Coordinates of C-alpha atoms and ligand atoms in Angstrom, one line a residue:
M7 CA 2.9 15.1 -24.2
L8 CA 1.3 12.9 -26.8
L9 CA 0.3 9.4 -25.7
L10 CA 0.6 6.7 -28.3
G11 CA -1.6 3.7 -28.8
L12 CA -4.7 5.1 -27.2
G13 CA -6.9 4.3 -30.2
V14 CA -6.4 0.6 -29.9
S15 CA -8.4 -1.2 -27.2
A16 CA -6.5 -4.0 -25.5
L17 CA -9.7 -5.6 -24.4
H18 CA -12.3 -7.5 -26.4
L19 CA -15.5 -6.2 -24.9
T20 CA -18.8 -7.8 -25.3
A21 CA -20.8 -5.9 -27.9
L22 CA -24.2 -4.6 -26.9
A23 CA -26.5 -7.5 -27.5
A24 CA -29.6 -5.6 -28.2
A25 CA -31.6 -8.7 -29.0
S26 CA -31.3 -10.4 -25.7
P27 CA -34.2 -9.7 -23.3
L28 CA -33.0 -7.4 -20.5
S29 CA -34.1 -9.6 -17.7
K30 CA -32.1 -12.5 -19.0
R31 CA -29.2 -10.3 -19.6
W32 CA -28.8 -8.9 -16.1
N33 CA -29.8 -12.1 -14.4
E34 CA -27.2 -14.3 -16.1
R35 CA -24.4 -14.0 -13.6
S36 CA -21.1 -15.6 -12.8
V37 CA -19.2 -15.5 -9.5
K38 CA -16.6 -12.7 -9.4
H39 CA -15.0 -13.6 -6.1
A40 CA -15.9 -16.1 -3.4
W41 CA -14.2 -17.2 -0.1
E42 CA -14.2 -20.9 0.9
T43 CA -14.3 -20.0 4.6
I44 CA -14.9 -16.8 6.6
P45 CA -11.6 -14.9 6.7
K46 CA -9.4 -15.5 9.7
G47 CA -10.3 -13.4 12.7
F48 CA -13.9 -12.9 11.8
E49 CA -17.1 -14.8 12.7
Y50 CA -20.7 -14.6 11.4
H51 CA -22.8 -12.3 13.5
A52 CA -26.2 -11.5 11.9
P53 CA -27.8 -10.8 8.5
A54 CA -27.2 -7.2 7.4
P55 CA -30.3 -5.0 7.8
A56 CA -31.9 -4.6 4.3
D57 CA -32.4 -0.9 4.6
Y58 CA -28.9 0.1 5.7
T59 CA -27.1 2.2 3.1
F60 CA -23.5 2.3 2.0
D61 CA -21.4 3.7 -0.8
L62 CA -20.6 1.2 -3.5
R63 CA -17.3 1.6 -5.4
L64 CA -16.9 0.0 -8.9
G65 CA -13.4 -0.3 -10.4
L66 CA -14.1 -0.1 -14.1
A67 CA -12.0 -2.1 -16.6
Q68 CA -9.2 0.0 -18.1
P69 CA -8.9 -0.8 -21.8
H70 CA -5.5 1.0 -21.8
L71 CA -4.1 -0.8 -18.8
E72 CA -1.3 -2.4 -20.8
T73 CA -0.4 1.1 -22.2
L74 CA -0.4 2.5 -18.7
I75 CA 2.0 -0.2 -17.4
S76 CA 4.3 0.2 -20.4
K77 CA 4.3 3.9 -19.7
L78 CA 5.1 3.3 -16.0
Y79 CA 8.2 1.3 -17.1
E80 CA 9.2 3.8 -19.8
V81 CA 9.2 6.8 -17.4
S82 CA 10.9 4.7 -14.7
T83 CA 13.7 2.9 -16.6
P84 CA 17.0 4.7 -16.8
N85 CA 18.3 5.3 -20.3
H86 CA 14.8 5.0 -21.8
A87 CA 14.0 8.0 -24.0
S88 CA 11.0 8.9 -21.8
Y89 CA 12.8 8.4 -18.5
G90 CA 11.5 10.9 -16.0
Q91 CA 8.7 12.2 -18.2
H92 CA 6.0 11.5 -15.6
L93 CA 2.4 12.1 -16.5
S94 CA 0.1 14.8 -15.3
K95 CA -3.3 14.1 -13.8
G96 CA -4.9 15.0 -17.1
E97 CA -2.6 12.8 -19.1
M98 CA -3.3 10.0 -16.7
S99 CA -7.1 10.3 -17.1
E100 CA -6.6 9.4 -20.7
L101 CA -5.0 6.1 -19.7
T102 CA -7.6 5.2 -17.0
R103 CA -10.6 6.0 -19.1
P104 CA -13.1 3.1 -19.3
H105 CA -14.3 1.8 -22.7
D106 CA -17.1 4.0 -24.1
D107 CA -19.6 1.2 -23.7
T108 CA -18.9 0.6 -20.0
L109 CA -20.7 3.4 -18.2
P110 CA -23.9 3.1 -20.3
L111 CA -23.9 -0.6 -19.6
V112 CA -23.4 -0.1 -15.9
Q113 CA -26.2 2.5 -16.0
D114 CA -28.6 0.0 -17.7
W115 CA -27.7 -2.6 -15.0
F116 CA -28.5 -0.2 -12.2
D117 CA -31.7 1.0 -13.9
Y118 CA -32.9 -2.6 -14.3
H119 CA -32.5 -3.0 -10.5
G120 CA -34.2 0.4 -9.9
I121 CA -31.1 1.9 -8.3
D122 CA -30.7 5.6 -8.6
M123 CA -27.3 6.3 -10.1
S124 CA -27.8 10.1 -10.3
N125 CA -25.7 10.6 -7.2
M126 CA -22.8 8.7 -8.7
K127 CA -19.3 10.2 -8.9
K128 CA -16.8 9.2 -11.5
S129 CA -13.3 10.0 -10.5
A130 CA -11.7 12.4 -12.9
A131 CA -8.3 10.8 -12.5
T132 CA -8.9 7.0 -11.9
N133 CA -11.0 4.2 -13.2
F134 CA -13.3 4.2 -10.1
V135 CA -17.0 5.3 -9.8
T136 CA -18.7 5.6 -6.4
V137 CA -22.5 5.2 -6.1
Y138 CA -23.7 6.8 -2.9
N139 CA -26.3 5.5 -0.5
V140 CA -27.1 2.1 -2.0
T141 CA -29.2 0.0 0.3
I142 CA -28.1 -3.5 1.3
A143 CA -31.2 -4.9 -0.4
Q144 CA -30.3 -3.2 -3.6
A145 CA -26.7 -4.3 -3.5
E146 CA -27.8 -7.9 -2.8
K147 CA -30.0 -7.9 -6.0
L148 CA -27.3 -6.2 -8.0
L149 CA -24.6 -8.6 -7.1
G150 CA -26.6 -11.8 -6.6
T151 CA -25.4 -12.1 -3.0
K152 CA -26.2 -11.9 0.6
Y153 CA -24.6 -9.3 2.9
N154 CA -24.0 -10.2 6.6
V155 CA -22.6 -8.6 9.6
Y156 CA -19.3 -10.2 10.6
R157 CA -17.6 -9.6 13.9
H158 CA -13.9 -9.4 14.4
T159 CA -13.4 -11.8 17.3
Q160 CA -10.6 -9.9 19.0
T161 CA -11.8 -6.3 18.7
G162 CA -15.6 -6.9 18.6
D163 CA -15.8 -4.6 15.6
N164 CA -18.6 -5.4 13.1
V165 CA -18.2 -5.1 9.3
V166 CA -20.8 -5.6 6.6
R167 CA -19.4 -7.9 4.0
T168 CA -20.3 -10.9 1.8
M169 CA -18.7 -14.3 1.3
S170 CA -19.0 -14.0 -2.5
Y171 CA -20.4 -11.8 -5.2
S172 CA -21.4 -12.2 -8.8
L173 CA -21.6 -9.9 -11.9
P174 CA -23.8 -10.2 -15.0
T175 CA -21.7 -12.1 -17.6
D176 CA -22.1 -9.2 -19.9
L177 CA -20.2 -7.0 -17.4
F178 CA -17.3 -9.2 -16.7
G179 CA -15.1 -7.4 -19.3
H180 CA -16.3 -4.0 -17.9
V181 CA -16.1 -4.1 -14.1
D182 CA -12.9 -5.3 -12.4
V183 CA -13.9 -5.1 -8.8
V184 CA -16.8 -4.0 -6.6
A185 CA -16.3 -2.8 -3.0
P186 CA -17.2 -3.4 -0.2
T187 CA -17.8 -7.1 -0.9
T188 CA -15.3 -9.7 0.1
Y189 CA -12.3 -7.7 1.3
F190 CA -12.7 -8.0 5.1
G191 CA -9.5 -6.3 6.1
T192 CA -10.7 -3.7 8.5
T193 CA -8.7 -0.9 9.9
R194 CA -7.9 -3.1 12.9
A195 CA -7.2 -6.3 11.0
M196 CA -4.9 -4.4 8.8
R197 CA -1.7 -4.8 10.7
A198 CA 0.4 -1.9 11.9
T199 CA 3.8 -3.4 11.6
S200 CA 5.2 -1.9 14.7
F201 CA 5.4 -3.0 18.3
L202 CA 6.6 -1.5 21.6
Q203 CA 9.9 -2.8 22.9
P204 CA 11.2 -2.5 26.5
E205 CA 12.4 1.0 27.4
A206 CA 15.9 1.4 26.0
D207 CA 18.9 2.5 28.0
E208 CA 18.7 6.3 28.2
K209 CA 22.1 7.1 29.5
N210 CA 23.5 8.2 26.2
A211 CA 20.5 10.3 25.2
N212 CA 20.6 14.0 24.4
I213 CA 23.4 13.6 21.9
D214 CA 22.5 15.1 18.5
V215 CA 25.5 13.9 16.6
E216 CA 25.9 10.1 17.0
S217 CA 28.1 7.7 15.1
A218 CA 26.7 4.9 13.0
A219 CA 27.8 2.5 15.8
T220 CA 25.0 3.9 18.1
C221 CA 22.5 2.3 15.8
G222 CA 23.8 -1.1 17.1
S223 CA 22.1 -0.5 20.4
R224 CA 19.3 2.1 19.9
V225 CA 18.3 3.9 16.7
T226 CA 18.1 7.7 16.5
P227 CA 17.9 10.0 13.4
S228 CA 21.5 11.0 13.9
C229 CA 23.0 7.5 13.9
L230 CA 20.9 6.7 10.8
Q231 CA 22.3 9.8 9.1
S232 CA 25.8 8.4 9.8
L233 CA 25.0 4.8 8.9
Y234 CA 23.3 5.7 5.6
S235 CA 25.6 8.7 4.9
T236 CA 23.1 11.4 4.5
A237 CA 24.8 13.7 7.0
G238 CA 26.7 15.6 4.3
Y239 CA 23.7 16.6 2.3
T240 CA 21.7 19.8 2.9
P241 CA 18.4 19.8 1.0
S242 CA 17.8 22.9 -1.0
A243 CA 15.4 25.2 0.8
D244 CA 13.4 26.2 -2.3
T245 CA 12.6 23.0 -4.2
T246 CA 9.1 21.8 -4.4
S247 CA 9.8 18.4 -3.0
V248 CA 7.4 16.9 -0.4
L249 CA 7.3 13.6 1.6
G250 CA 3.9 12.0 2.2
V251 CA 3.1 9.5 5.0
A252 CA 0.0 7.5 4.6
G253 CA -1.7 6.7 7.9
Y254 CA -4.7 4.5 8.8
L255 CA -6.1 2.8 12.0
D256 CA -7.2 6.1 13.7
E257 CA -3.5 6.8 14.1
Y258 CA -2.7 10.4 14.7
A259 CA 0.7 12.0 14.4
N260 CA 1.3 14.3 17.3
E261 CA 2.9 17.8 16.8
E262 CA 4.1 18.3 20.3
D263 CA 5.7 14.9 20.4
L264 CA 7.6 15.7 17.2
T265 CA 8.9 18.9 18.8
T266 CA 10.0 17.0 21.9
F267 CA 11.6 14.4 19.8
L268 CA 13.5 16.8 17.6
G269 CA 14.6 18.8 20.6
K270 CA 16.1 15.7 22.1
Y271 CA 17.5 13.9 19.0
L272 CA 18.0 16.5 16.3
P273 CA 18.0 20.1 17.8
D274 CA 19.1 21.6 14.5
A275 CA 15.7 20.6 13.1
S276 CA 13.7 21.5 16.2
N277 CA 11.5 24.0 14.3
A278 CA 10.3 21.4 11.8
T279 CA 6.6 20.7 11.6
F280 CA 4.3 18.7 9.3
E281 CA 0.9 19.1 7.8
T282 CA -2.0 16.7 8.5
V283 CA -4.4 16.1 5.7
Q284 CA -7.6 14.3 6.7
V285 CA -8.9 12.0 4.0
N286 CA -12.4 10.3 4.0
D287 CA -13.3 11.8 7.5
G288 CA -10.0 10.6 9.0
G289 CA -9.4 12.1 12.4
N290 CA -6.7 14.2 14.0
D291 CA -7.0 13.9 17.7
Q292 CA -3.9 15.6 19.2
N293 CA -4.7 14.1 22.6
D294 CA -4.4 10.6 21.2
P295 CA -0.9 10.1 19.7
G296 CA -0.4 6.9 17.8
V297 CA 2.7 4.7 18.1
E298 CA 2.8 4.1 14.3
A299 CA 2.0 7.6 13.3
N300 CA 4.6 9.1 15.7
L301 CA 7.2 6.6 14.6
D302 CA 6.6 7.4 10.9
I303 CA 6.5 11.2 11.2
Q304 CA 9.4 11.5 13.6
Y305 CA 11.7 9.6 11.3
T306 CA 10.5 11.0 8.0
V307 CA 10.7 14.6 9.2
S308 CA 14.1 14.2 10.9
L309 CA 15.7 12.3 8.0
S310 CA 14.3 14.6 5.3
Y311 CA 14.6 17.9 7.1
P312 CA 13.8 20.6 5.9
I313 CA 11.7 19.0 3.2
P314 CA 8.0 19.5 4.0
N315 CA 6.1 16.4 5.3
V316 CA 2.4 15.6 5.0
Y317 CA 0.7 13.1 7.2
Y318 CA -2.5 11.6 5.6
S319 CA -5.0 10.5 8.2
T320 CA -7.3 8.3 6.2
G321 CA -10.7 7.3 7.8
G322 CA -12.3 4.0 7.3
S323 CA -13.9 3.9 10.7
P324 CA -16.3 3.8 12.4
P325 CA -17.1 0.2 11.7
F326 CA -20.7 -0.9 11.2
D327 CA -22.9 -0.2 14.3
E328 CA -26.1 -2.1 14.3
D329 CA -27.6 0.3 16.9
S330 CA -27.1 3.5 14.9
N331 CA -28.9 4.9 11.9
T332 CA -25.8 6.2 10.3
P333 CA -25.0 4.6 7.0
T334 CA -22.3 2.0 7.1
N335 CA -18.8 3.2 6.2
T336 CA -17.2 1.4 3.3
N337 CA -14.1 0.8 5.3
E338 CA -11.8 0.4 2.3
P339 CA -8.8 2.5 3.3
Y340 CA -6.4 1.7 0.5
L341 CA -9.0 2.6 -2.2
D342 CA -10.1 5.7 -0.4
W343 CA -6.6 7.0 0.0
L344 CA -5.5 6.2 -3.5
N345 CA -8.5 7.7 -5.1
Y346 CA -8.0 10.8 -3.0
I347 CA -4.3 11.2 -3.8
L348 CA -4.7 10.5 -7.5
D349 CA -7.3 13.1 -7.8
Q350 CA -4.8 15.8 -6.7
D351 CA -3.2 18.0 -9.4
S352 CA 0.2 17.9 -7.6
I353 CA 1.4 15.1 -5.4
P354 CA 4.3 14.4 -3.1
Q355 CA 7.3 12.8 -4.9
T356 CA 7.9 10.3 -2.0
F357 CA 5.5 8.2 0.0
T358 CA 5.7 5.7 2.8
T359 CA 3.1 3.3 4.1
S360 CA 3.6 1.0 7.1
Y361 CA 0.6 -1.1 6.8
G362 CA -0.2 -4.5 5.2
D363 CA -2.4 -7.6 5.2
D364 CA -1.6 -11.2 4.5
E365 CA -1.9 -11.4 0.7
Q366 CA -4.3 -14.3 0.8
S367 CA -6.7 -12.3 3.0
V368 CA -7.1 -9.7 0.2
P369 CA -9.3 -10.9 -2.7
Q370 CA -7.2 -11.1 -5.8
D371 CA -9.4 -8.8 -7.8
Y372 CA -9.2 -6.2 -5.0
A373 CA -5.4 -6.6 -4.7
E374 CA -5.0 -6.1 -8.5
A375 CA -7.2 -3.0 -8.4
V376 CA -5.2 -1.4 -5.6
C377 CA -1.9 -2.4 -7.3
N378 CA -3.0 -0.8 -10.5
L379 CA -3.8 2.4 -8.7
L380 CA -0.3 2.3 -7.2
A381 CA 1.0 1.9 -10.8
Q382 CA -0.8 5.1 -11.6
L383 CA 0.8 6.9 -8.7
G384 CA 4.3 5.8 -9.9
T385 CA 3.5 6.9 -13.4
R386 CA 2.6 10.3 -12.0
G387 CA 6.2 10.4 -10.6
A388 CA 6.0 9.2 -7.0
S389 CA 8.4 6.9 -5.3
I390 CA 6.3 4.6 -3.1
M391 CA 7.7 2.7 -0.1
F392 CA 5.8 0.0 1.8
S393 CA 6.8 -2.1 4.9
S394 CA 7.4 -5.7 4.0
G395 CA 5.8 -7.1 7.2
D396 CA 6.9 -8.2 10.7
F397 CA 6.4 -12.0 10.6
G398 CA 9.3 -13.3 8.5
V399 CA 8.0 -15.7 5.8
G400 CA 4.6 -15.9 7.6
G401 CA 2.9 -15.4 11.0
G402 CA 0.5 -17.8 12.7
D403 CA -0.2 -21.2 11.4
C404 CA 0.4 -20.3 7.7
V405 CA -2.6 -22.4 6.6
N406 CA -3.9 -21.5 3.1
N407 CA -7.5 -20.3 3.1
D408 CA -8.4 -21.9 -0.3
G409 CA -10.0 -24.9 1.4
S410 CA -6.9 -27.1 0.9
N411 CA -5.5 -26.5 4.4
D412 CA -2.0 -26.6 2.9
I413 CA 0.8 -24.8 4.8
A414 CA 2.6 -22.2 2.8
F415 CA 4.6 -19.0 3.4
Q416 CA 2.3 -16.0 3.6
P417 CA 3.5 -12.9 1.8
I418 CA 2.3 -9.4 2.7
F419 CA 0.2 -7.1 0.4
P420 CA 0.7 -4.3 -0.8
A421 CA 4.4 -5.1 -0.4
T422 CA 3.9 -7.8 -3.0
C423 CA 2.6 -5.4 -5.6
P424 CA 5.3 -5.1 -8.2
Y425 CA 4.8 -1.3 -8.6
V426 CA 6.0 -0.4 -5.0
T427 CA 9.3 -0.6 -3.3
A428 CA 9.0 -3.0 -0.4
V429 CA 11.2 -2.4 2.6
G430 CA 12.5 -5.1 4.9
G431 CA 14.3 -4.8 8.2
T432 CA 17.9 -5.0 9.5
T433 CA 19.6 -4.7 12.9
G434 CA 23.1 -4.1 14.3
V435 CA 26.1 -2.5 12.6
S436 CA 29.4 -3.9 11.4
P437 CA 27.9 -6.1 10.2
E438 CA 24.4 -4.9 9.7
T439 CA 22.3 -8.1 9.5
A440 CA 18.7 -9.1 8.6
V441 CA 16.4 -8.7 11.6
D442 CA 14.6 -12.0 12.2
F443 CA 11.0 -10.6 11.7
S444 CA 11.8 -9.0 8.3
G445 CA 8.9 -9.9 6.0
G446 CA 9.9 -11.4 2.7
G447 CA 9.3 -14.1 0.1
F448 CA 7.3 -14.4 -3.1
S449 CA 3.9 -13.2 -4.1
R450 CA 1.2 -15.7 -5.1
Y451 CA -0.8 -13.1 -6.9
F452 CA 1.8 -11.1 -8.9
A453 CA 4.2 -12.6 -11.3
R454 CA 7.9 -11.7 -11.1
P455 CA 8.5 -8.5 -12.9
D456 CA 11.4 -8.2 -15.5
Y457 CA 13.3 -5.7 -13.5
Q458 CA 14.2 -8.3 -10.8
A459 CA 14.5 -11.3 -13.1
D460 CA 18.2 -11.7 -12.8
A461 CA 18.4 -10.8 -9.1
V462 CA 15.7 -13.4 -8.2
S463 CA 16.9 -16.2 -10.4
G464 CA 20.4 -15.7 -8.8
Y465 CA 18.8 -16.2 -5.4
L466 CA 16.8 -19.2 -6.5
D467 CA 20.0 -20.9 -7.7
F468 CA 21.5 -20.3 -4.3
L469 CA 18.4 -21.6 -2.6
G470 CA 18.2 -24.9 -4.3
D471 CA 15.6 -27.3 -2.8
T472 CA 15.3 -25.4 0.5
N473 CA 11.6 -24.4 1.3
Q474 CA 10.4 -26.0 -1.9
G475 CA 6.6 -26.1 -2.2
L476 CA 6.2 -23.4 0.5
Y477 CA 6.6 -20.5 -1.8
N478 CA 5.8 -19.5 -5.4
E479 CA 9.0 -19.4 -7.4
S480 CA 7.4 -17.5 -10.3
G481 CA 6.0 -14.8 -8.0
R482 CA 7.3 -11.2 -7.4
G483 CA 10.1 -11.4 -4.9
F484 CA 10.1 -9.0 -2.0
P485 CA 11.4 -6.9 -0.2
D486 CA 13.4 -4.7 -2.6
V487 CA 15.5 -2.9 -0.1
A488 CA 15.9 -2.7 3.7
A489 CA 16.8 -0.5 6.6
Q490 CA 17.2 -0.7 10.4
G491 CA 14.0 -2.0 12.0
S492 CA 14.6 -2.4 15.7
G493 CA 15.1 -0.2 18.7
F494 CA 13.9 3.1 17.2
Q495 CA 13.6 5.8 19.9
V496 CA 10.1 7.4 19.5
V497 CA 8.4 10.0 21.7
I498 CA 4.8 9.1 22.4
G499 CA 2.8 11.2 24.8
G500 CA 6.0 12.9 25.9
V501 CA 7.6 9.6 26.9
T502 CA 10.4 8.0 24.9
N503 CA 9.7 4.4 23.8
S504 CA 11.7 2.0 21.8
V505 CA 9.8 0.8 18.8
G506 CA 10.5 -1.9 16.2
G507 CA 9.1 -3.3 13.0
T508 CA 9.5 -2.8 9.2
S509 CA 7.2 0.0 10.1
A510 CA 10.4 1.8 11.1
S511 CA 12.4 0.7 8.1
S512 CA 10.0 2.1 5.4
P513 CA 9.9 5.7 6.8
T514 CA 13.7 5.5 7.1
V515 CA 14.1 4.6 3.4
A516 CA 11.5 7.2 2.5
G517 CA 13.4 9.9 4.3
I518 CA 16.5 9.1 2.3
V519 CA 14.6 8.8 -1.0
A520 CA 13.1 12.2 -0.3
L521 CA 16.6 13.6 -0.1
L522 CA 17.4 12.0 -3.5
N523 CA 14.3 13.4 -5.0
D524 CA 15.2 16.8 -3.6
Y525 CA 18.7 16.5 -5.1
K526 CA 17.2 15.6 -8.6
I527 CA 14.7 18.4 -8.5
S528 CA 17.2 21.0 -7.3
N529 CA 19.3 20.0 -10.3
G530 CA 16.4 20.8 -12.6
E531 CA 15.7 17.2 -13.2
S532 CA 12.6 15.0 -12.7
P533 CA 12.1 13.2 -9.4
L534 CA 13.0 9.5 -9.4
G535 CA 9.4 8.2 -9.6
F536 CA 8.9 4.4 -9.4
L537 CA 12.3 3.2 -8.1
N538 CA 12.6 -0.5 -8.8
P539 CA 13.7 -0.4 -12.5
L540 CA 16.5 2.0 -11.3
I541 CA 17.6 0.3 -8.2
Y542 CA 17.8 -3.2 -9.7
S543 CA 20.0 -1.8 -12.6
T544 CA 22.1 1.3 -12.6
A545 CA 21.8 2.1 -8.9
V546 CA 22.3 -1.4 -7.6
D547 CA 25.7 -0.5 -6.2
G548 CA 24.2 2.3 -4.1
F549 CA 23.1 -0.3 -1.4
N550 CA 25.0 -2.0 1.4
D551 CA 24.5 -5.7 0.6
I552 CA 23.3 -7.5 3.7
T553 CA 24.6 -11.0 3.7
S554 CA 23.7 -12.6 7.0
G555 CA 20.5 -13.3 9.0
N556 CA 17.3 -15.0 8.1
N557 CA 13.5 -14.5 8.5
P558 CA 12.0 -17.6 10.2
G559 CA 8.2 -18.3 10.2
C560 CA 5.7 -21.1 9.5
D561 CA 7.9 -23.5 11.5
T562 CA 10.9 -23.0 9.2
D563 CA 14.1 -21.0 9.3
G564 CA 12.6 -18.9 6.4
F565 CA 15.0 -17.5 3.8
E566 CA 18.7 -16.7 4.4
A567 CA 20.2 -13.4 3.4
T568 CA 23.2 -13.7 1.1
T569 CA 25.3 -11.8 -1.4
G570 CA 23.1 -9.9 -3.8
W571 CA 19.3 -9.8 -3.6
D572 CA 17.5 -12.0 -1.1
P573 CA 13.9 -12.2 0.1
V574 CA 14.9 -11.0 3.6
T575 CA 16.7 -7.7 2.9
G576 CA 16.3 -7.2 -0.9
L577 CA 19.2 -5.4 -2.4
G578 CA 20.4 -4.1 1.0
T579 CA 20.3 -0.8 2.9
P580 CA 20.7 2.6 1.2
D581 CA 24.0 4.5 1.0
F582 CA 22.8 8.0 0.2
A583 CA 26.2 9.3 -0.9
K584 CA 26.6 6.4 -3.3
L585 CA 23.0 6.7 -4.6
Q586 CA 23.4 10.4 -5.1
A587 CA 26.3 9.7 -7.4
L588 CA 24.4 7.0 -9.3
V589 CA 21.0 8.7 -9.9
Ligands
NAG627 C1 -26.4 9.8 1.6 O1 -27.2 9.7 2.7 C2 -26.8 10.6 3.8 C3 -27.6 10.3 5.0 O2 -28.9 9.9 4.8 C4 -27.0 12.0 3.3 O3 -26.6 12.9 4.3 C5 -26.2 12.2 2.0 O4 -26.4 13.5 1.5 C6 -26.5 11.2 1.0 N1 -25.5 11.4 -0.1 C7 -25.9 11.5 -1.4 C8 -24.7 11.7 -2.3 O5 -27.0 11.4 -1.7
NAG628 C1 13.5 28.3 15.4 O1 12.7 29.4 15.3 C2 13.1 30.5 16.2 C3 12.0 31.6 16.1 O2 11.7 31.8 14.8 C4 14.5 31.0 15.9 O3 14.9 32.0 16.8 C5 15.4 29.8 16.0 O4 16.7 30.2 15.5 C6 15.0 28.6 15.1 N1 15.8 27.5 15.4 C7 16.4 26.8 14.5 C8 17.2 25.6 14.9 O5 16.2 27.0 13.3
NAG629 C1 2.4 -18.3 -8.6 O1 2.5 -17.0 -9.2 C2 1.9 -17.0 -10.5 C3 2.2 -15.6 -11.1 O2 1.6 -14.6 -10.4 C4 0.4 -17.3 -10.4 O3 -0.2 -17.3 -11.7 C5 0.3 -18.7 -9.8 O4 -1.1 -18.9 -9.5 C6 1.0 -18.7 -8.4 N1 1.0 -20.1 -7.9 C7 0.7 -20.4 -6.6 C8 0.7 -21.8 -6.3 O5 0.4 -19.5 -5.8

């Protein structure tokens, strides 16, 4: 496929200023990102040892970013001439290619500081380069900063991070983000949006065909199949569709627990398995089943059966250990996973991720870099679901970390990235209502995308003055859709537990989207890819509108669900049969 517009650079890059003395050039710096205060949950521990090494990742500016985003919308918008014409890895690399001047400039900058860049790896598919084994002392000179060891007060884990970093002024147009620097979110601090609930009533267990009504008391694959009308669909055995589950936090999906779960709740699928792919030294300890991992895989496998499922166990641990000589791990799970997956020639058509951070705890340059990688994944043809969070409009004290101490709703990233489909939670049946922990609201980093302009302005009219000043009315509204989020039966270490969270909702929607993608592929069509332009337009009637409930937080009642889109349940919960007819 020919890509248009590649010859024209969207950025005005600083020309090589050969006359300026090198020392001046690389020492003239401006701050790229700085925190006012140490991110919540961490405390200063010690200076970072000068001779420790880590891998430095640079996100290079993409002169063709605008073309890439236009391309994402073209291939994702029904009725567009290019709808469904997703890009291959090779085609994508054309759009993520840095400006010709960028790598030579970066090379000069490293040379000036005497840092060996020969063991540098440029991703073939994305705009990232990794420079291996940089010492703390070298990184401090490079970035005009001081690295310290910060300790997570609850877990005691140490991370090596900095409160701010700078780039030479000449590189501002060339380097978007450097990591690790100011993104503290460790694998632990990154919230797994699930929690254990008291053991549910077991007396009705061992029934593999359950009515939708059962979902009102405890959620099983079979009641979800009834509630969201997937029961009548049999995926074709020989399509190429795959469902991918992204896992972090040393969470391992257990094979034996899946078999026990299926035997109990969906015997017809009891032979189903999944594959574990270990990314960035991610583990797979089958003696240590994770609540989140088991929840995710048990519901994606059962709802999408017999579509193959892949569980990605992404490392990011161990955290910095001052008593060991091993190099510090960069601990940047989103970047590691996205760079890995985008480097594959063929990728699953459907993904779900049940993790998130308070948006304000993620530096904006970092959040934008991750969000742009998610845009690449959508352009490659993937439908990407993320949990919307478990604390309504905000957990904790909701204090802004910009030094103002203002109170504001705290949206969850990556759910706020406009290029993913954020999934909120519901509970009960007839009527299905918003569950009170369902994360939702408006981004303070990302502007409202066109696809939801009408839906969101309709809600803002309904809202009037309520919550004014606590949210950003020009921000991207989330979630986009919702699904049941409470009382999920999950087998963990052989024992059935009841688990809740939008962590449960996202895999549920992903299971249903995987069926839709299978349906498209088995008809010889393209998979759905990035869903939002479709679901806010021609497929909007494929959702059960949720019109009651609210998502309290920050000492407020939060937002109210109502007719049409709302920042509690989005467009509503999926009706597979209706969606199948609309896509
Ligand atoms: C980085 O350092 C480690 C440990 O010293 C070594 O094993 C590894 O080969 C180095 N990597 C590169 C790319 O030089
Ligand atoms: C599972 O596999 C076994 C052995 O291959 C087979 O006998 C059985 O029918 C399968 N069960 C289902 C539900 O497919
Ligand atoms: C609101 O969102 C816009 C668009 O992303 C952003 O530019 C602005 O800074 C945000 N305002 C606040 C107060 O967060």
